[in-house]
Structures are given as C-alpha cells and as structure tokens.
Tab-separated table of N, CA and C in Angstrom:
chain	number	residue	atom	x	y	z
A	132	UNK	N	4.182	13.381	-15.465
A	132	UNK	CA	2.837	13.598	-15.931
A	132	UNK	C	2.095	12.268	-15.928
A	133	UNK	N	0.868	12.279	-15.494
A	133	UNK	CA	0.050	11.073	-15.408
A	133	UNK	C	-0.868	11.013	-16.609
A	134	UNK	N	-0.887	9.868	-17.286
A	134	UNK	CA	-1.705	9.698	-18.477
A	134	UNK	C	-2.484	8.393	-18.336
A	135	UNK	N	-3.747	8.400	-18.739
A	135	UNK	CA	-4.556	7.188	-18.713
A	135	UNK	C	-4.093	6.278	-19.849
A	136	UNK	N	-3.923	5.010	-19.533
A	136	UNK	CA	-3.515	4.034	-20.550
A	136	UNK	C	-4.644	3.824	-21.552
A	137	UNK	N	-4.375	3.031	-22.572
A	137	UNK	CA	-5.413	2.702	-23.557
A	137	UNK	C	-6.605	2.071	-22.853
A	138	UNK	N	-7.798	2.499	-23.220
A	138	UNK	CA	-9.007	1.977	-22.599
A	138	UNK	C	-9.430	0.670	-23.273
A	139	UNK	N	-8.611	-0.364	-23.047
A	139	UNK	CA	-8.942	-1.671	-23.624
A	139	UNK	C	-9.884	-2.419	-22.671
A	140	UNK	N	-10.288	-3.617	-23.076
A	140	UNK	CA	-11.256	-4.386	-22.285
A	140	UNK	C	-10.738	-4.696	-20.881
A	141	UNK	N	-9.453	-5.016	-20.755
A	141	UNK	CA	-8.872	-5.324	-19.443
A	141	UNK	C	-8.915	-4.105	-18.527
A	142	UNK	N	-8.532	-2.948	-19.059
A	142	UNK	CA	-8.544	-1.711	-18.279
A	142	UNK	C	-9.959	-1.410	-17.781
A	143	UNK	N	-10.921	-1.477	-18.668
A	143	UNK	CA	-12.313	-1.155	-18.325
A	143	UNK	C	-12.861	-2.147	-17.303
A	144	UNK	N	-12.561	-3.430	-17.466
A	144	UNK	CA	-13.047	-4.444	-16.522
A	144	UNK	C	-12.481	-4.202	-15.123
A	145	UNK	N	-11.180	-3.903	-15.038
A	145	UNK	CA	-10.572	-3.650	-13.726
A	145	UNK	C	-11.137	-2.376	-13.101
A	146	UNK	N	-11.319	-1.334	-13.891
A	146	UNK	CA	-11.861	-0.084	-13.355
A	146	UNK	C	-13.286	-0.280	-12.864
A	147	UNK	N	-14.099	-0.991	-13.630
A	147	UNK	CA	-15.485	-1.244	-13.206
A	147	UNK	C	-15.523	-2.078	-11.929
A	148	UNK	N	-14.606	-3.032	-11.801
A	148	UNK	CA	-14.539	-3.854	-10.590
A	148	UNK	C	-14.173	-3.000	-9.374
A	149	UNK	N	-13.179	-2.143	-9.532
A	149	UNK	CA	-12.756	-1.280	-8.416
A	149	UNK	C	-13.883	-0.324	-8.035
A	150	UNK	N	-14.535	0.296	-9.010
A	150	UNK	CA	-15.622	1.234	-8.715
A	150	UNK	C	-16.801	0.525	-8.045
A	151	UNK	N	-17.122	-0.670	-8.494
A	151	UNK	CA	-18.205	-1.441	-7.865
A	151	UNK	C	-17.842	-1.796	-6.423
A	152	UNK	N	-16.582	-2.071	-6.180
A	152	UNK	CA	-16.120	-2.372	-4.817
A	152	UNK	C	-16.280	-1.145	-3.927
A	153	UNK	N	-15.917	0.021	-4.431
A	153	UNK	CA	-16.063	1.257	-3.658
A	153	UNK	C	-17.524	1.591	-3.371
A	154	UNK	N	-18.420	1.205	-4.261
A	154	UNK	CA	-19.841	1.523	-4.098
A	154	UNK	C	-20.541	0.639	-3.070
A	155	UNK	N	-19.919	-0.430	-2.669
A	155	UNK	CA	-20.552	-1.334	-1.697
A	155	UNK	C	-20.847	-0.577	-0.400
A	156	UNK	N	-22.001	-0.820	0.205
A	156	UNK	CA	-22.255	-0.203	1.509
A	156	UNK	C	-21.304	-0.791	2.550
A	157	UNK	N	-21.045	-0.028	3.598
A	157	UNK	CA	-20.124	-0.492	4.632
A	157	UNK	C	-20.629	-1.778	5.275
A	158	UNK	N	-19.757	-2.746	5.376
A	158	UNK	CA	-20.064	-4.013	6.025
A	158	UNK	C	-18.809	-4.457	6.777
A	159	UNK	N	-18.848	-4.478	8.108
A	159	UNK	CA	-17.654	-4.878	8.864
A	159	UNK	C	-17.226	-6.321	8.584
A	160	UNK	N	-18.127	-7.135	8.036
A	160	UNK	CA	-17.776	-8.503	7.665
A	160	UNK	C	-17.026	-8.555	6.328
A	161	UNK	N	-17.087	-7.439	5.559
A	161	UNK	CA	-16.410	-7.357	4.267
A	161	UNK	C	-15.794	-5.973	4.079
A	162	UNK	N	-14.809	-5.621	4.910
A	162	UNK	CA	-14.223	-4.283	4.790
A	162	UNK	C	-13.492	-4.104	3.455
A	163	UNK	N	-13.485	-2.875	2.985
A	163	UNK	CA	-12.748	-2.516	1.775
A	163	UNK	C	-11.504	-1.761	2.218
A	164	UNK	N	-10.343	-2.319	1.910
A	164	UNK	CA	-9.070	-1.742	2.331
A	164	UNK	C	-8.224	-1.482	1.091
A	165	UNK	N	-7.751	-0.251	0.950
A	165	UNK	CA	-6.923	0.140	-0.184
A	165	UNK	C	-5.455	0.099	0.240
A	166	UNK	N	-4.609	-0.485	-0.583
A	166	UNK	CA	-3.188	-0.612	-0.253
A	166	UNK	C	-2.344	0.009	-1.348
A	167	UNK	N	-1.437	0.864	-0.950
A	167	UNK	CA	-0.516	1.494	-1.886
A	167	UNK	C	0.857	1.519	-1.250
A	168	UNK	N	1.828	1.852	-2.039
A	168	UNK	CA	3.192	1.928	-1.530
A	168	UNK	C	3.916	3.093	-2.174
A	169	UNK	N	4.984	3.530	-1.509
A	169	UNK	CA	5.752	4.654	-2.029
A	169	UNK	C	7.213	4.493	-1.634
A	170	UNK	N	8.101	4.496	-2.609
A	170	UNK	CA	9.521	4.510	-2.252
A	170	UNK	C	9.895	5.899	-1.739
A	171	UNK	N	10.769	5.944	-0.777
A	171	UNK	CA	11.213	7.224	-0.221
A	171	UNK	C	12.738	7.260	-0.166
A	172	UNK	N	13.290	8.456	-0.347
A	172	UNK	CA	14.723	8.667	-0.216
A	172	UNK	C	15.002	9.178	1.188
A	173	UNK	N	15.988	8.601	1.832
A	173	UNK	CA	16.344	8.998	3.191
A	173	UNK	C	17.461	10.035	3.125
A	174	UNK	N	17.311	11.093	3.910
A	174	UNK	CA	18.289	12.186	3.919
A	174	UNK	C	18.732	12.487	5.347
A	175	UNK	N	19.931	13.001	5.459
A	175	UNK	CA	20.439	13.468	6.747
A	175	UNK	C	20.961	14.883	6.560
A	176	UNK	N	20.843	15.695	7.601
A	176	UNK	CA	21.379	17.054	7.544
A	176	UNK	C	22.900	17.007	7.541
A	177	UNK	N	23.525	17.879	6.735
A	177	UNK	CA	24.978	17.985	6.699
A	177	UNK	C	25.448	18.922	7.808
A	178	UNK	N	24.691	19.977	8.025
A	178	UNK	CA	25.007	20.947	9.076
A	178	UNK	C	23.878	20.952	10.098
A	179	UNK	N	24.179	21.167	11.354
A	179	UNK	CA	23.115	21.200	12.365
A	179	UNK	C	22.183	22.390	12.139
A	180	UNK	N	20.929	22.223	12.539
A	180	UNK	CA	19.972	23.321	12.430
A	180	UNK	C	20.259	24.346	13.513
A	181	UNK	N	19.846	25.558	13.244
A	181	UNK	CA	20.001	26.645	14.202
A	181	UNK	C	18.627	26.893	14.824
A	182	UNK	N	18.493	26.708	16.134
A	182	UNK	CA	17.170	26.841	16.746
A	182	UNK	C	16.645	28.278	16.689
A	183	UNK	N	15.346	28.399	16.828
A	183	UNK	CA	14.711	29.721	16.849
A	183	UNK	C	15.163	30.482	18.089
A	184	UNK	N	15.250	31.783	17.934
A	184	UNK	CA	15.577	32.686	19.049
A	184	UNK	C	14.575	33.826	19.005
A	185	UNK	N	14.434	34.557	20.055
A	185	UNK	CA	13.509	35.703	20.008
A	185	UNK	C	13.836	36.620	18.827
A	186	UNK	N	12.846	36.846	17.997
A	186	UNK	CA	13.014	37.714	16.836
A	186	UNK	C	13.589	37.021	15.611
A	187	UNK	N	13.879	35.728	15.703
A	187	UNK	CA	14.443	35.013	14.550
A	187	UNK	C	13.918	33.580	14.527
A	188	UNK	N	13.485	33.151	13.366
A	188	UNK	CA	12.967	31.798	13.248
A	188	UNK	C	14.119	30.793	13.136
A	189	UNK	N	13.804	29.525	13.313
A	189	UNK	CA	14.809	28.473	13.192
A	189	UNK	C	15.361	28.455	11.775
A	190	UNK	N	16.611	28.064	11.654
A	190	UNK	CA	17.246	28.002	10.335
A	190	UNK	C	17.739	26.584	10.074
A	191	UNK	N	17.520	26.181	8.842
A	191	UNK	CA	17.948	24.850	8.443
A	191	UNK	C	18.605	24.950	7.080
A	192	UNK	N	19.777	24.382	6.966
A	192	UNK	CA	20.499	24.399	5.703
A	192	UNK	C	19.813	23.458	4.718
A	193	UNK	N	19.760	23.838	3.448
A	193	UNK	CA	19.078	22.985	2.480
A	193	UNK	C	19.978	21.907	1.890
A	194	UNK	N	21.240	21.892	2.275
A	194	UNK	CA	22.130	20.829	1.814
A	194	UNK	C	21.923	19.603	2.698
A	195	UNK	N	21.834	18.453	2.060
A	195	UNK	CA	21.672	17.226	2.837
A	195	UNK	C	22.487	16.104	2.212
A	196	UNK	N	22.565	15.016	2.926
A	196	UNK	CA	23.305	13.852	2.472
A	196	UNK	C	22.307	12.716	2.237
A	197	UNK	N	22.428	12.075	1.096
A	197	UNK	CA	21.533	10.947	0.804
A	197	UNK	C	21.990	9.733	1.610
A	198	UNK	N	21.021	9.089	2.256
A	198	UNK	CA	21.324	7.943	3.126
A	198	UNK	C	20.573	6.686	2.702
A	199	UNK	N	20.373	6.527	1.427
A	199	UNK	CA	19.709	5.324	0.945
A	199	UNK	C	18.229	5.534	0.695
A	200	UNK	N	17.524	4.426	0.572
A	200	UNK	CA	16.099	4.469	0.288
A	200	UNK	C	15.353	3.530	1.228
A	201	UNK	N	14.059	3.682	1.259
A	201	UNK	CA	13.171	2.813	2.028
A	201	UNK	C	11.838	2.765	1.283
A	202	UNK	N	10.855	2.147	1.888
A	202	UNK	CA	9.554	2.023	1.272
A	202	UNK	C	8.496	2.197	2.355
A	203	UNK	N	7.345	2.721	1.970
A	203	UNK	CA	6.232	2.851	2.900
A	203	UNK	C	4.992	2.241	2.248
A	204	UNK	N	4.418	1.245	2.918
A	204	UNK	CA	3.122	0.709	2.519
A	204	UNK	C	2.075	1.424	3.353
A	205	UNK	N	0.980	1.824	2.738
A	205	UNK	CA	-0.099	2.468	3.472
A	205	UNK	C	-1.401	1.774	3.089
A	206	UNK	N	-2.134	1.338	4.100
A	206	UNK	CA	-3.434	0.702	3.881
A	206	UNK	C	-4.493	1.575	4.537
A	207	UNK	N	-5.587	1.823	3.822
A	207	UNK	CA	-6.651	2.691	4.317
A	207	UNK	C	-7.997	2.004	4.114
A	208	UNK	N	-8.790	2.007	5.169
A	208	UNK	CA	-10.186	1.584	5.052
A	208	UNK	C	-11.002	2.874	5.033
A	209	UNK	N	-11.281	3.432	3.846
A	209	UNK	CA	-11.822	4.792	3.754
A	209	UNK	C	-13.188	5.000	4.390
A	210	UNK	N	-14.026	3.997	4.420
A	210	UNK	CA	-15.385	4.214	4.944
A	210	UNK	C	-15.423	4.370	6.452
A	211	UNK	N	-14.361	3.976	7.139
A	211	UNK	CA	-14.328	4.163	8.598
A	211	UNK	C	-13.130	5.001	9.041
A	212	UNK	N	-12.276	5.391	8.104
A	212	UNK	CA	-11.135	6.234	8.443
A	212	UNK	C	-10.002	5.493	9.128
A	213	UNK	N	-9.977	4.196	9.044
A	213	UNK	CA	-8.910	3.414	9.654
A	213	UNK	C	-7.740	3.337	8.685
A	214	UNK	N	-6.530	3.472	9.216
A	214	UNK	CA	-5.361	3.383	8.336
A	214	UNK	C	-4.206	2.690	9.043
A	215	UNK	N	-3.330	2.139	8.236
A	215	UNK	CA	-2.136	1.448	8.704
A	215	UNK	C	-0.959	1.958	7.872
A	216	UNK	N	0.186	2.141	8.501
A	216	UNK	CA	1.390	2.545	7.790
A	216	UNK	C	2.506	1.575	8.154
A	217	UNK	N	3.202	1.086	7.142
A	217	UNK	CA	4.277	0.126	7.347
A	217	UNK	C	5.536	0.646	6.662
A	218	UNK	N	6.505	1.090	7.426
A	218	UNK	CA	7.795	1.498	6.867
A	218	UNK	C	8.651	0.246	6.735
A	219	UNK	N	9.172	0.012	5.540
A	219	UNK	CA	9.974	-1.183	5.289
A	219	UNK	C	11.287	-0.787	4.616
A	220	UNK	N	12.310	-1.613	4.748
A	220	UNK	CA	13.592	-1.253	4.142
A	220	UNK	C	13.574	-1.292	2.616
A	221	UNK	N	12.643	-2.056	2.049
A	221	UNK	CA	12.553	-2.130	0.588
A	221	UNK	C	11.155	-2.587	0.187
A	222	UNK	N	10.933	-2.654	-1.100
A	222	UNK	CA	9.660	-3.145	-1.631
A	222	UNK	C	9.944	-4.531	-2.186
A	223	UNK	N	9.589	-5.526	-1.406
A	223	UNK	CA	9.872	-6.898	-1.814
A	223	UNK	C	8.686	-7.776	-1.467
A	224	UNK	N	8.698	-8.986	-1.997
A	224	UNK	CA	7.658	-9.949	-1.677
A	224	UNK	C	7.627	-10.258	-0.192
A	225	UNK	N	8.803	-10.314	0.428
A	225	UNK	CA	8.869	-10.571	1.866
A	225	UNK	C	8.131	-9.492	2.642
A	226	UNK	N	8.367	-8.243	2.295
A	226	UNK	CA	7.724	-7.128	3.007
A	226	UNK	C	6.217	-7.126	2.762
A	227	UNK	N	5.799	-7.387	1.517
A	227	UNK	CA	4.363	-7.439	1.233
A	227	UNK	C	3.704	-8.573	2.011
A	228	UNK	N	4.374	-9.698	2.144
A	228	UNK	CA	3.826	-10.819	2.912
A	228	UNK	C	3.603	-10.418	4.370
A	229	UNK	N	4.531	-9.682	4.948
A	229	UNK	CA	4.386	-9.214	6.334
A	229	UNK	C	3.179	-8.277	6.458
A	230	UNK	N	3.017	-7.386	5.488
A	230	UNK	CA	1.889	-6.452	5.487
A	230	UNK	C	0.576	-7.223	5.375
A	231	UNK	N	0.522	-8.209	4.481
A	231	UNK	CA	-0.706	-8.984	4.283
A	231	UNK	C	-1.111	-9.703	5.567
A	232	UNK	N	-0.156	-10.299	6.262
A	232	UNK	CA	-0.464	-10.998	7.518
A	232	UNK	C	-0.981	-10.011	8.556
A	233	UNK	N	-0.346	-8.858	8.671
A	233	UNK	CA	-0.777	-7.854	9.644
A	233	UNK	C	-2.201	-7.385	9.346
A	234	UNK	N	-2.509	-7.153	8.075
A	234	UNK	CA	-3.861	-6.730	7.709
A	234	UNK	C	-4.877	-7.842	7.971
A	235	UNK	N	-4.532	-9.073	7.654
A	235	UNK	CA	-5.448	-10.183	7.914
A	235	UNK	C	-5.746	-10.299	9.409
A	236	UNK	N	-4.736	-10.116	10.245
A	236	UNK	CA	-4.930	-10.187	11.699
A	236	UNK	C	-5.723	-8.997	12.234
A	237	UNK	N	-5.687	-7.879	11.518
A	237	UNK	CA	-6.402	-6.672	11.966
A	237	UNK	C	-7.912	-6.802	11.791
A	238	UNK	N	-8.346	-7.765	10.990
A	238	UNK	CA	-9.775	-7.965	10.729
A	238	UNK	C	-10.160	-9.421	11.037
A	239	UNK	N	-10.065	-9.832	12.297
A	239	UNK	CA	-10.302	-11.243	12.625
A	239	UNK	C	-11.734	-11.704	12.386
A	240	UNK	N	-12.701	-10.803	12.437
A	240	UNK	CA	-14.104	-11.181	12.283
A	240	UNK	C	-14.597	-11.115	10.841
A	241	UNK	N	-13.782	-10.595	9.933
A	241	UNK	CA	-14.220	-10.417	8.546
A	241	UNK	C	-14.308	-11.747	7.815
A	242	UNK	N	-15.357	-11.896	7.009
A	242	UNK	CA	-15.483	-13.072	6.139
A	242	UNK	C	-14.473	-12.969	5.002
A	243	UNK	N	-14.358	-11.772	4.439
A	243	UNK	CA	-13.349	-11.488	3.423
A	243	UNK	C	-12.954	-10.030	3.557
A	244	UNK	N	-11.741	-9.727	3.179
A	244	UNK	CA	-11.244	-8.352	3.169
A	244	UNK	C	-11.073	-7.980	1.702
A	245	UNK	N	-11.858	-7.015	1.236
A	245	UNK	CA	-11.729	-6.564	-0.154
A	245	UNK	C	-10.497	-5.675	-0.221
A	246	UNK	N	-9.456	-6.180	-0.852
A	246	UNK	CA	-8.172	-5.493	-0.925
A	246	UNK	C	-8.019	-4.856	-2.290
A	247	UNK	N	-8.063	-3.517	-2.349
A	247	UNK	CA	-7.838	-2.801	-3.604
A	247	UNK	C	-6.349	-2.497	-3.680
A	248	UNK	N	-5.687	-3.062	-4.677
A	248	UNK	CA	-4.239	-2.919	-4.830
A	248	UNK	C	-3.931	-1.790	-5.794
A	249	UNK	N	-3.316	-0.730	-5.274
A	249	UNK	CA	-2.899	0.419	-6.082
A	249	UNK	C	-1.416	0.318	-6.373
A	250	UNK	N	-0.940	-0.832	-6.693
A	250	UNK	CA	0.503	-0.989	-6.703
A	250	UNK	C	1.052	-1.411	-8.055
A	251	UNK	N	0.483	-0.917	-9.103
A	251	UNK	CA	0.991	-1.129	-10.452
A	251	UNK	C	1.110	-2.600	-10.833
A	252	UNK	N	0.415	-3.451	-10.114
A	252	UNK	CA	0.369	-4.878	-10.448
A	252	UNK	C	1.759	-5.498	-10.625
A	253	UNK	N	2.658	-5.199	-9.725
A	253	UNK	CA	4.005	-5.759	-9.786
A	253	UNK	C	3.981	-7.253	-9.481
A	254	UNK	N	5.066	-7.925	-9.816
A	254	UNK	CA	5.119	-9.372	-9.613
A	254	UNK	C	5.046	-9.769	-8.133
A	255	UNK	N	5.369	-8.883	-7.206
A	255	UNK	CA	5.299	-9.244	-5.782
A	255	UNK	C	3.867	-9.213	-5.259
A	256	UNK	N	2.941	-8.655	-6.015
A	256	UNK	CA	1.566	-8.493	-5.547
A	256	UNK	C	0.744	-9.735	-5.855
A	257	UNK	N	1.178	-10.840	-5.294
A	257	UNK	CA	0.505	-12.101	-5.570
A	257	UNK	C	0.641	-13.048	-4.380
A	258	UNK	N	-0.096	-14.126	-4.473
A	258	UNK	CA	-0.050	-15.166	-3.453
A	258	UNK	C	1.355	-15.762	-3.335
A	259	UNK	N	2.094	-15.755	-4.436
A	259	UNK	CA	3.431	-16.344	-4.448
A	259	UNK	C	4.355	-15.675	-3.431
A	260	UNK	N	4.192	-14.376	-3.205
A	260	UNK	CA	5.021	-13.689	-2.203
A	260	UNK	C	4.814	-14.296	-0.825
A	261	UNK	N	3.566	-14.600	-0.491
A	261	UNK	CA	3.283	-15.223	0.799
A	261	UNK	C	3.806	-16.656	0.840
A	262	UNK	N	3.656	-17.392	-0.265
A	262	UNK	CA	4.140	-18.773	-0.322
A	262	UNK	C	5.650	-18.827	-0.125
A	263	UNK	N	6.373	-17.897	-0.746
A	263	UNK	CA	7.830	-17.868	-0.623
A	263	UNK	C	8.268	-17.636	0.825
A	264	UNK	N	7.488	-16.877	1.574
A	264	UNK	CA	7.866	-16.532	2.950
A	264	UNK	C	7.333	-17.544	3.958
A	265	UNK	N	6.067	-17.936	3.820
A	265	UNK	CA	5.410	-18.730	4.861
A	265	UNK	C	5.103	-20.178	4.477
A	266	UNK	N	5.311	-20.550	3.234
A	266	UNK	CA	4.958	-21.896	2.792
A	266	UNK	C	3.529	-21.929	2.269
A	267	UNK	N	3.194	-22.998	1.574
A	267	UNK	CA	1.921	-23.105	0.867
A	267	UNK	C	0.723	-23.033	1.813
A	268	UNK	N	0.783	-23.762	2.922
A	268	UNK	CA	-0.385	-23.853	3.808
A	268	UNK	C	-0.736	-22.508	4.452
A	269	UNK	N	0.241	-21.864	5.066
A	269	UNK	CA	-0.052	-20.582	5.716
A	269	UNK	C	-0.361	-19.504	4.681
A	270	UNK	N	0.335	-19.543	3.551
A	270	UNK	CA	0.068	-18.559	2.494
A	270	UNK	C	-1.382	-18.652	2.047
A	271	UNK	N	-1.874	-19.859	1.872
A	271	UNK	CA	-3.267	-20.043	1.454
A	271	UNK	C	-4.214	-19.509	2.517
A	272	UNK	N	-3.893	-19.768	3.780
A	272	UNK	CA	-4.755	-19.302	4.873
A	272	UNK	C	-4.850	-17.779	4.891
A	273	UNK	N	-3.721	-17.101	4.689
A	273	UNK	CA	-3.712	-15.629	4.698
A	273	UNK	C	-4.331	-15.093	3.409
A	274	UNK	N	-3.870	-15.566	2.248
A	274	UNK	CA	-4.336	-15.039	0.955
A	274	UNK	C	-5.837	-15.224	0.789
A	275	UNK	N	-6.367	-16.326	1.288
A	275	UNK	CA	-7.800	-16.587	1.143
A	275	UNK	C	-8.661	-15.679	2.010
A	276	UNK	N	-8.053	-14.916	2.907
A	276	UNK	CA	-8.795	-13.919	3.681
A	276	UNK	C	-9.151	-12.707	2.820
A	277	UNK	N	-8.467	-12.556	1.689
A	277	UNK	CA	-8.631	-11.385	0.831
A	277	UNK	C	-9.380	-11.717	-0.452
A	278	UNK	N	-10.172	-10.736	-0.901
A	278	UNK	CA	-10.666	-10.714	-2.269
A	278	UNK	C	-9.922	-9.546	-2.905
A	279	UNK	N	-9.002	-9.861	-3.802
A	279	UNK	CA	-8.110	-8.832	-4.344
A	279	UNK	C	-8.739	-8.191	-5.573
A	280	UNK	N	-8.694	-6.867	-5.612
A	280	UNK	CA	-9.186	-6.077	-6.742
A	280	UNK	C	-8.003	-5.238	-7.230
A	281	UNK	N	-7.457	-5.593	-8.377
A	281	UNK	CA	-6.316	-4.853	-8.920
A	281	UNK	C	-6.810	-3.641	-9.702
A	282	UNK	N	-6.151	-2.504	-9.489
A	282	UNK	CA	-6.483	-1.318	-10.270
A	282	UNK	C	-5.937	-1.493	-11.685
A	283	UNK	N	-6.499	-0.773	-12.652
A	283	UNK	CA	-5.972	-0.874	-14.017
A	283	UNK	C	-4.526	-0.384	-14.079
A	284	UNK	N	-3.765	-0.955	-14.992
A	284	UNK	CA	-2.402	-0.497	-15.206
A	284	UNK	C	-2.462	0.882	-15.850
A	285	UNK	N	-1.674	1.815	-15.316
A	285	UNK	CA	-1.717	3.192	-15.797
A	285	UNK	C	-0.541	3.463	-16.721
A	286	UNK	N	-0.744	4.359	-17.647
A	286	UNK	CA	0.334	4.795	-18.540
A	286	UNK	C	0.964	6.056	-17.978
A	287	UNK	N	2.152	6.368	-18.450
A	287	UNK	CA	2.783	7.618	-18.027
A	287	UNK	C	3.597	8.184	-19.169
C-alpha cells in the first residue's frame, strides 16, 4: 500500500520543485528527463511450453525456477515521448554512473538536463557515484550537465 509521508517543509519544497519542473514549456536546450528504477526477479521455465495446435492454445506450466535478480533503469522525456531502458545486473553506484553518462551523451546540445529522480533518494543517487567510477574531473563534467530534482521521500 502506498501512503504519502508527513507533509513537512522538506516534502512540500521537493514536491513544488518537481511540479514546477514539469510545468516548464518544452525546451530542447533544457529537456526534462525522469529516471526511475525497478528490481526484477529472473525466472526460467521448469518444463518446456507446449506450442499451440489447431483447436488448442499454447500451454505453459506455471512452475518456474528463480534465477536471481536484476535491475532496470528507465528514463523518459515525457514531453517528446523519448525513452531509454537500461537493464543492469544490480542497482549500484557503478550502474547509475553508466546511465548518467549515457543520458548526458544523448543530449549533446542541451545547456542542462533537468533530471527528476524517482529513486527514493538512495545513497547512490549522487555525484559521488560518478566520482567513484570516473574520478573527480570526469564526474564533475557529467554531473554538471544535470540539474537534479529529487522527488519527496514517500512513506509506505
């Protein structure tokens, strides 16, 4: 069940910032890109599927074998319908750094990329993740391409 956290000053300030960012008119020099992530469980079939035949639909057994986990980062520029999907083996600072570089390269003409982070404000969602992977100089070059807007922390 999803519950809104306490409406304290920090929550309200972050929500107002995100809403103001969404209200901006489209500007290719300042695209608004939303980034979220989702852990996924990997499964494999235990028994082979039975293909469809005339008069009978395909059959698939509902038993499966768990094969670990992975992560999917998804970035969307809603005003133009552009999206990016990044399947990664885990959710780590290293993986986020790779995503940030790819997004920065996808908008070479932008003055700034307004990045709305829907990622629960985890410790990897910072410049430090890029610094750990690429060093201070390159991390600054990539991170400074973004104006980061963190969503409010949600309760559950």
